[in-house]
PDB file of C-alpha atoms in Angstrom:
ATOM      1  CA  MET A  16       0.459   0.131   0.205  1.00 45.00           C
ATOM      2  CA  ALA A  17       1.081   3.594  -1.212  1.00 56.00           C
ATOM      3  CA  GLU A  18       2.163   5.617   1.564  1.00 71.00           C
ATOM      4  CA  SER A  19      -0.375   9.269   1.362  1.00 88.00           C
ATOM      5  CA  THR A  20       1.640  12.263  -0.003  1.00 95.00           C
ATOM      6  CA  ARG A  21      -0.728  14.852   1.154  1.00 96.00           C
ATOM      7  CA  SER A  22      -1.319  16.391   4.499  1.00 97.00           C
ATOM      8  CA  GLU A  23      -3.666  17.944   6.580  1.00 97.00           C
ATOM      9  CA  ILE A  24      -2.028  20.946   8.363  1.00 98.00           C
ATOM     10  CA  ARG A  25      -2.823  23.941   9.997  1.00 98.00           C
ATOM     11  CA  LEU A  26      -1.316  27.646   9.630  1.00 98.00           C
ATOM     12  CA  HIS A  27      -1.968  30.525  11.457  1.00 98.00           C
ATOM     13  CA  VAL A  28      -1.333  33.847   8.782  1.00 98.00           C
ATOM     14  CA  ASN A  29      -2.208  37.049   9.828  1.00 97.00           C
ATOM     15  CA  GLY A  30      -3.939  35.715  13.317  1.00 96.00           C
ATOM     16  CA  GLU A  31      -6.078  33.507  11.208  1.00 97.00           C
ATOM     17  CA  THR A  32      -6.185  29.784  11.064  1.00 98.00           C
ATOM     18  CA  HIS A  33      -6.746  28.238   8.251  1.00 98.00           C
ATOM     19  CA  ARG A  34      -6.440  23.819   7.642  1.00 98.00           C
ATOM     20  CA  LEU A  35      -5.268  23.712   4.612  1.00 98.00           C
ATOM     21  CA  ASP A  36      -4.847  19.490   2.977  1.00 97.00           C
ATOM     22  CA  VAL A  37      -1.690  19.781   0.777  1.00 97.00           C
ATOM     23  CA  ASP A  38       0.310  18.005  -1.193  1.00 97.00           C
ATOM     24  CA  ASN A  39       3.714  17.374   1.055  1.00 97.00           C
ATOM     25  CA  ARG A  40       5.955  18.488  -1.419  1.00 97.00           C
ATOM     26  CA  ARG A  41       3.507  22.415  -1.907  1.00 98.00           C
ATOM     27  CA  THR A  42       5.829  25.350  -0.463  1.00 98.00           C
ATOM     28  CA  LEU A  43       4.403  27.722   1.351  1.00 98.00           C
ATOM     29  CA  LEU A  44       4.548  29.990  -0.791  1.00 98.00           C
ATOM     30  CA  ASP A  45       2.215  28.322  -3.102  1.00 98.00           C
ATOM     31  CA  ALA A  46      -0.206  27.198  -0.169  1.00 98.00           C
ATOM     32  CA  LEU A  47       0.044  31.496   1.165  1.00 98.00           C
ATOM     33  CA  ARG A  48      -1.344  32.789  -2.150  1.00 98.00           C
ATOM     34  CA  GLU A  49      -3.539  29.482  -4.007  1.00 98.00           C
ATOM     35  CA  ASP A  50      -5.162  28.132  -0.680  1.00 98.00           C
ATOM     36  CA  THR A  51      -5.239  31.304   1.960  1.00 98.00           C
ATOM     37  CA  GLY A  52      -5.683  33.781  -0.425  1.00 97.00           C
ATOM     38  CA  HIS A  53      -2.299  35.844   0.780  1.00 98.00           C
ATOM     39  CA  THR A  54      -0.957  37.006  -2.520  1.00 97.00           C
ATOM     40  CA  GLY A  55       1.045  39.903  -1.166  1.00 97.00           C
ATOM     41  CA  PRO A  56       4.046  37.511  -1.162  1.00 98.00           C
ATOM     42  CA  LYS A  57       5.613  37.647  -4.580  1.00 97.00           C
ATOM     43  CA  LYS A  58       6.254  34.765  -6.552  1.00 96.00           C
ATOM     44  CA  GLY A  59       9.860  36.321  -8.523  1.00 94.00           C
ATOM     45  CA  CYS A  60      12.975  33.450  -8.366  1.00 95.00           C
ATOM     46  CA  ASP A  61      10.787  30.396  -7.773  1.00 95.00           C
ATOM     47  CA  ARG A  62      14.730  29.829  -5.837  1.00 96.00           C
ATOM     48  CA  GLY A  63      15.077  31.226  -3.477  1.00 95.00           C
ATOM     49  CA  GLN A  64      17.451  34.588  -4.471  1.00 96.00           C
ATOM     50  CA  CYS A  65      15.519  37.307  -4.885  1.00 97.00           C
ATOM     51  CA  GLY A  66      13.499  37.425  -1.772  1.00 97.00           C
ATOM     52  CA  ALA A  67       9.714  38.216  -3.258  1.00 97.00           C
ATOM     53  CA  CYS A  68       8.155  35.921  -0.826  1.00 98.00           C
ATOM     54  CA  THR A  69       9.709  36.329   1.974  1.00 98.00           C
ATOM     55  CA  VAL A  70       7.597  35.927   4.958  1.00 98.00           C
ATOM     56  CA  LEU A  71       7.872  36.274   8.599  1.00 98.00           C
ATOM     57  CA  LEU A  72       7.461  32.623  10.244  1.00 98.00           C
ATOM     58  CA  ASP A  73       7.541  32.259  14.110  1.00 98.00           C
ATOM     59  CA  GLY A  74       8.928  35.924  13.510  1.00 96.00           C
ATOM     60  CA  ARG A  75      12.165  34.834  11.999  1.00 97.00           C
ATOM     61  CA  ARG A  76      12.438  35.676   8.105  1.00 97.00           C
ATOM     62  CA  VAL A  77      12.088  33.251   5.320  1.00 98.00           C
ATOM     63  CA  VAL A  78      12.149  32.696   1.487  1.00 98.00           C
ATOM     64  CA  SER A  79       8.677  30.811   1.458  1.00 98.00           C
ATOM     65  CA  CYS A  80       9.120  29.573  -2.245  1.00 98.00           C
ATOM     66  CA  LEU A  81      11.854  27.347  -0.549  1.00 98.00           C
ATOM     67  CA  THR A  82       9.917  26.512   3.001  1.00 98.00           C
ATOM     68  CA  LEU A  83       7.691  23.697   2.276  1.00 98.00           C
ATOM     69  CA  ALA A  84       3.788  24.057   3.899  1.00 98.00           C
ATOM     70  CA  VAL A  85       3.937  20.401   5.615  1.00 98.00           C
ATOM     71  CA  ALA A  86       7.748  21.196   7.765  1.00 98.00           C
ATOM     72  CA  VAL A  87       5.526  24.414   9.409  1.00 98.00           C
ATOM     73  CA  ASP A  88       2.927  22.538  10.178  1.00 98.00           C
ATOM     74  CA  GLY A  89       0.765  25.104  13.468  1.00 98.00           C
ATOM     75  CA  SER A  90       3.585  27.768  13.104  1.00 98.00           C
ATOM     76  CA  ASP A  91       2.803  31.663  12.805  1.00 98.00           C
ATOM     77  CA  ILE A  92       2.891  33.632   9.648  1.00 98.00           C
ATOM     78  CA  THR A  93       3.424  36.744   8.999  1.00 98.00           C
ATOM     79  CA  THR A  94       2.914  38.545   5.813  1.00 98.00           C
ATOM     80  CA  VAL A  95       3.266  41.981   4.057  1.00 97.00           C
ATOM     81  CA  GLU A  96      -0.946  41.809   5.006  1.00 96.00           C
ATOM     82  CA  GLY A  97      -0.723  41.360   8.666  1.00 97.00           C
ATOM     83  CA  LEU A  98       1.589  44.197   8.784  1.00 97.00           C
ATOM     84  CA  ALA A  99      -0.762  46.830   9.354  1.00 94.00           C
ATOM     85  CA  HIS A 100      -2.695  47.248  12.799  1.00 90.00           C
ATOM     86  CA  GLU A 101      -5.996  47.348  12.726  1.00 89.00           C
ATOM     87  CA  GLY A 102      -5.679  49.494   9.459  1.00 88.00           C
ATOM     88  CA  GLU A 103      -2.908  51.802  10.533  1.00 94.00           C
ATOM     89  CA  LEU A 104       0.919  51.187   8.621  1.00 96.00           C
ATOM     90  CA  ARG A 105       3.546  50.595  11.389  1.00 94.00           C
ATOM     91  CA  PRO A 106       6.529  53.105  10.713  1.00 95.00           C
ATOM     92  CA  LEU A 107       7.827  50.726   8.363  1.00 96.00           C
ATOM     93  CA  GLN A 108       5.031  50.810   6.098  1.00 96.00           C
ATOM     94  CA  GLN A 109       4.699  54.731   5.840  1.00 96.00           C
ATOM     95  CA  SER A 110       8.819  55.309   5.677  1.00 96.00           C
ATOM     96  CA  PHE A 111       8.834  53.430   2.504  1.00 96.00           C
ATOM     97  CA  VAL A 112       5.732  55.100   1.010  1.00 96.00           C
ATOM     98  CA  GLN A 113       6.819  58.177   2.629  1.00 96.00           C
ATOM     99  CA  LEU A 114      10.876  58.250   1.070  1.00 96.00           C
ATOM    100  CA  ASP A 115       9.865  56.012  -2.016  1.00 93.00           C
ATOM    101  CA  GLY A 116      11.134  52.541  -0.840  1.00 93.00           C
ATOM    102  CA  LEU A 117       9.014  51.488  -3.376  1.00 89.00           C
ATOM    103  CA  GLN A 118       8.416  52.310  -6.912  1.00 89.00           C
ATOM    104  CA  CYS A 119       6.596  49.675  -9.470  1.00 91.00           C
ATOM    105  CA  GLY A 120       5.780  47.080  -5.932  1.00 91.00           C
ATOM    106  CA  TYR A 121       7.015  43.815  -7.023  1.00 95.00           C
ATOM    107  CA  CYS A 122       9.877  43.447  -3.907  1.00 96.00           C
ATOM    108  CA  THR A 123       7.952  45.936  -1.840  1.00 96.00           C
ATOM    109  CA  PRO A 124       6.093  42.841   0.142  1.00 97.00           C
ATOM    110  CA  GLY A 125       9.603  40.831   0.417  1.00 98.00           C
ATOM    111  CA  GLN A 126      11.096  44.168   1.499  1.00 97.00           C
ATOM    112  CA  LEU A 127       8.956  45.401   4.053  1.00 98.00           C
ATOM    113  CA  CYS A 128       9.300  41.444   5.571  1.00 98.00           C
ATOM    114  CA  SER A 129      12.377  41.553   5.525  1.00 98.00           C
ATOM    115  CA  ALA A 130      13.125  44.732   7.152  1.00 98.00           C
ATOM    116  CA  VAL A 131      11.035  43.655  10.039  1.00 97.00           C
ATOM    117  CA  GLY A 132      12.494  40.472  10.419  1.00 97.00           C
ATOM    118  CA  MET A 133      16.217  42.149   9.959  1.00 97.00           C
ATOM    119  CA  LEU A 134      14.709  45.371  12.621  1.00 96.00           C
ATOM    120  CA  ALA A 135      14.482  42.296  14.771  1.00 95.00           C
ATOM    121  CA  GLU A 136      17.297  40.589  14.565  1.00 94.00           C
ATOM    122  CA  HIS A 137      19.709  43.648  14.853  1.00 93.00           C
ATOM    123  CA  ALA A 138      18.036  44.768  18.370  1.00 91.00           C
ATOM    124  CA  ALA A 139      18.198  41.261  19.579  1.00 91.00           C
ATOM    125  CA  GLY A 140      22.032  41.602  18.900  1.00 89.00           C
ATOM    126  CA  TRP A 141      22.470  39.476  16.150  1.00 91.00           C
ATOM    127  CA  PRO A 142      25.175  39.927  13.613  1.00 90.00           C
ATOM    128  CA  SER A 143      25.564  40.114   9.951  1.00 91.00           C
ATOM    129  CA  ALA A 144      28.735  39.456   7.467  1.00 91.00           C
ATOM    130  CA  VAL A 145      29.983  43.032   8.361  1.00 90.00           C
ATOM    131  CA  THR A 146      29.891  42.550  12.302  1.00 87.00           C
ATOM    132  CA  ALA A 147      33.723  43.119  13.342  1.00 86.00           C
ATOM    133  CA  ASP A 148      33.895  41.279  16.637  1.00 87.00           C
ATOM    134  CA  VAL A 149      30.976  38.921  17.242  1.00 87.00           C
ATOM    135  CA  SER A 150      32.576  37.750  20.408  1.00 86.00           C
ATOM    136  CA  PRO A 151      29.427  37.772  23.216  1.00 81.00           C
ATOM    137  CA  ASP A 152      30.302  40.714  25.344  1.00 85.00           C
ATOM    138  CA  ALA A 153      30.975  43.285  22.315  1.00 84.00           C
ATOM    139  CA  PRO A 154      29.173  46.318  22.157  1.00 84.00           C
ATOM    140  CA  ALA A 155      26.188  45.864  19.711  1.00 79.00           C
ATOM    141  CA  ARG A 156      26.366  47.264  15.872  1.00 81.00           C
ATOM    142  CA  GLU A 157      25.305  50.720  15.562  1.00 87.00           C
ATOM    143  CA  LEU A 158      22.593  50.667  12.412  1.00 93.00           C
ATOM    144  CA  ASP A 159      23.599  52.009   9.751  1.00 94.00           C
ATOM    145  CA  ALA A 160      23.179  51.851   5.741  1.00 96.00           C
ATOM    146  CA  GLU A 161      26.289  49.607   5.821  1.00 95.00           C
ATOM    147  CA  GLU A 162      24.530  47.170   7.943  1.00 94.00           C
ATOM    148  CA  VAL A 163      21.372  47.790   6.000  1.00 97.00           C
ATOM    149  CA  ARG A 164      22.318  46.356   3.267  1.00 97.00           C
ATOM    150  CA  GLU A 165      24.291  43.550   3.983  1.00 96.00           C
ATOM    151  CA  ARG A 166      21.382  42.493   6.616  1.00 96.00           C
ATOM    152  CA  LEU A 167      18.844  42.835   3.378  1.00 97.00           C
ATOM    153  CA  SER A 168      21.035  41.943   0.448  1.00 96.00           C
ATOM    154  CA  GLY A 169      18.922  38.486  -0.223  1.00 95.00           C
ATOM    155  CA  ASN A 170      15.572  41.414  -1.558  1.00 96.00           C
ATOM    156  CA  LEU A 171      16.328  42.264  -5.034  1.00 95.00           C
ATOM    157  CA  CYS A 172      14.445  45.304  -5.927  1.00 94.00           C
ATOM    158  CA  ARG A 173      14.151  45.443 -10.195  1.00 92.00           C
ATOM    159  CA  CYS A 174      13.781  49.105 -10.058  1.00 92.00           C
ATOM    160  CA  GLY A 175      16.828  50.270  -8.073  1.00 92.00           C
ATOM    161  CA  ALA A 176      15.091  51.721  -5.139  1.00 95.00           C
ATOM    162  CA  TYR A 177      17.884  50.375  -2.351  1.00 96.00           C
ATOM    163  CA  PRO A 178      18.616  54.070  -1.526  1.00 96.00           C
ATOM    164  CA  SER A 179      15.089  54.527  -0.511  1.00 97.00           C
ATOM    165  CA  ILE A 180      14.564  51.279   1.383  1.00 97.00           C
ATOM    166  CA  VAL A 181      18.593  51.932   3.016  1.00 98.00           C
ATOM    167  CA  ARG A 182      16.681  55.111   3.884  1.00 97.00           C
ATOM    168  CA  ALA A 183      13.480  54.101   4.919  1.00 97.00           C
ATOM    169  CA  VAL A 184      14.936  51.529   7.733  1.00 98.00           C
ATOM    170  CA  LEU A 185      17.038  53.773   8.717  1.00 97.00           C
ATOM    171  CA  GLU A 186      15.004  56.283   9.735  1.00 96.00           C
ATOM    172  CA  THR A 187      12.079  53.883  11.421  1.00 96.00           C
ATOM    173  CA  ALA A 188      15.001  52.019  13.368  1.00 94.00           C
ATOM    174  CA  ALA A 189      16.087  55.708  14.394  1.00 92.00           C
ATOM    175  CA  ARG A 190      12.317  57.227  15.531  1.00 88.00           C
ATOM    176  CA  GLU A 191      11.764  53.544  17.246  1.00 80.00           C
ATOM    177  CA  GLU A 192      15.581  54.196  19.061  1.00 72.00           C
ATOM    178  CA  VAL A 193      14.106  57.392  20.340  1.00 62.00           C
ATOM    179  CA  ALA A 194       9.835  55.774  21.109  1.00 66.00           C
ATOM    180  CA  GLY A 195      12.236  53.327  23.101  1.00 58.00           C
TER     181      GLY A 195
END
């Protein structure tokens, strides 16, 4: 008797639970877009190289085109549609709009989710490839343009809005430091 190639899973997407019967090979991206109607994550390269499909999985950023839906059964997933709170854009989203951090908008959902995850990683003291001293007692590296570019390097923008994206992230981080 052949084993089943399907599984029943639960995905908690933007605060709503979805029960799905999926093929075990179905990607999280396809499950989000086709089964739950969350079309914010985009299918760009379908190889994990462009970042257009980036979502937050239990608060950490992942490329959903390389993540199997069955592997994240029961997880909390945040797409770009879930970033705003009660219809109000979060400060990062407002900065993207005000500073023209989006042009055609195709990469914007992935850029935003990645930036939210990246800011949380930096706040938690996680080093990046440009962090000179990664020893546990080293002072936290200041969030500067080089740090932001490195941490967002997995997200491509075909329009070249990178300077505006970096500025939006830095201005948001600066406002959050003042408010925090």
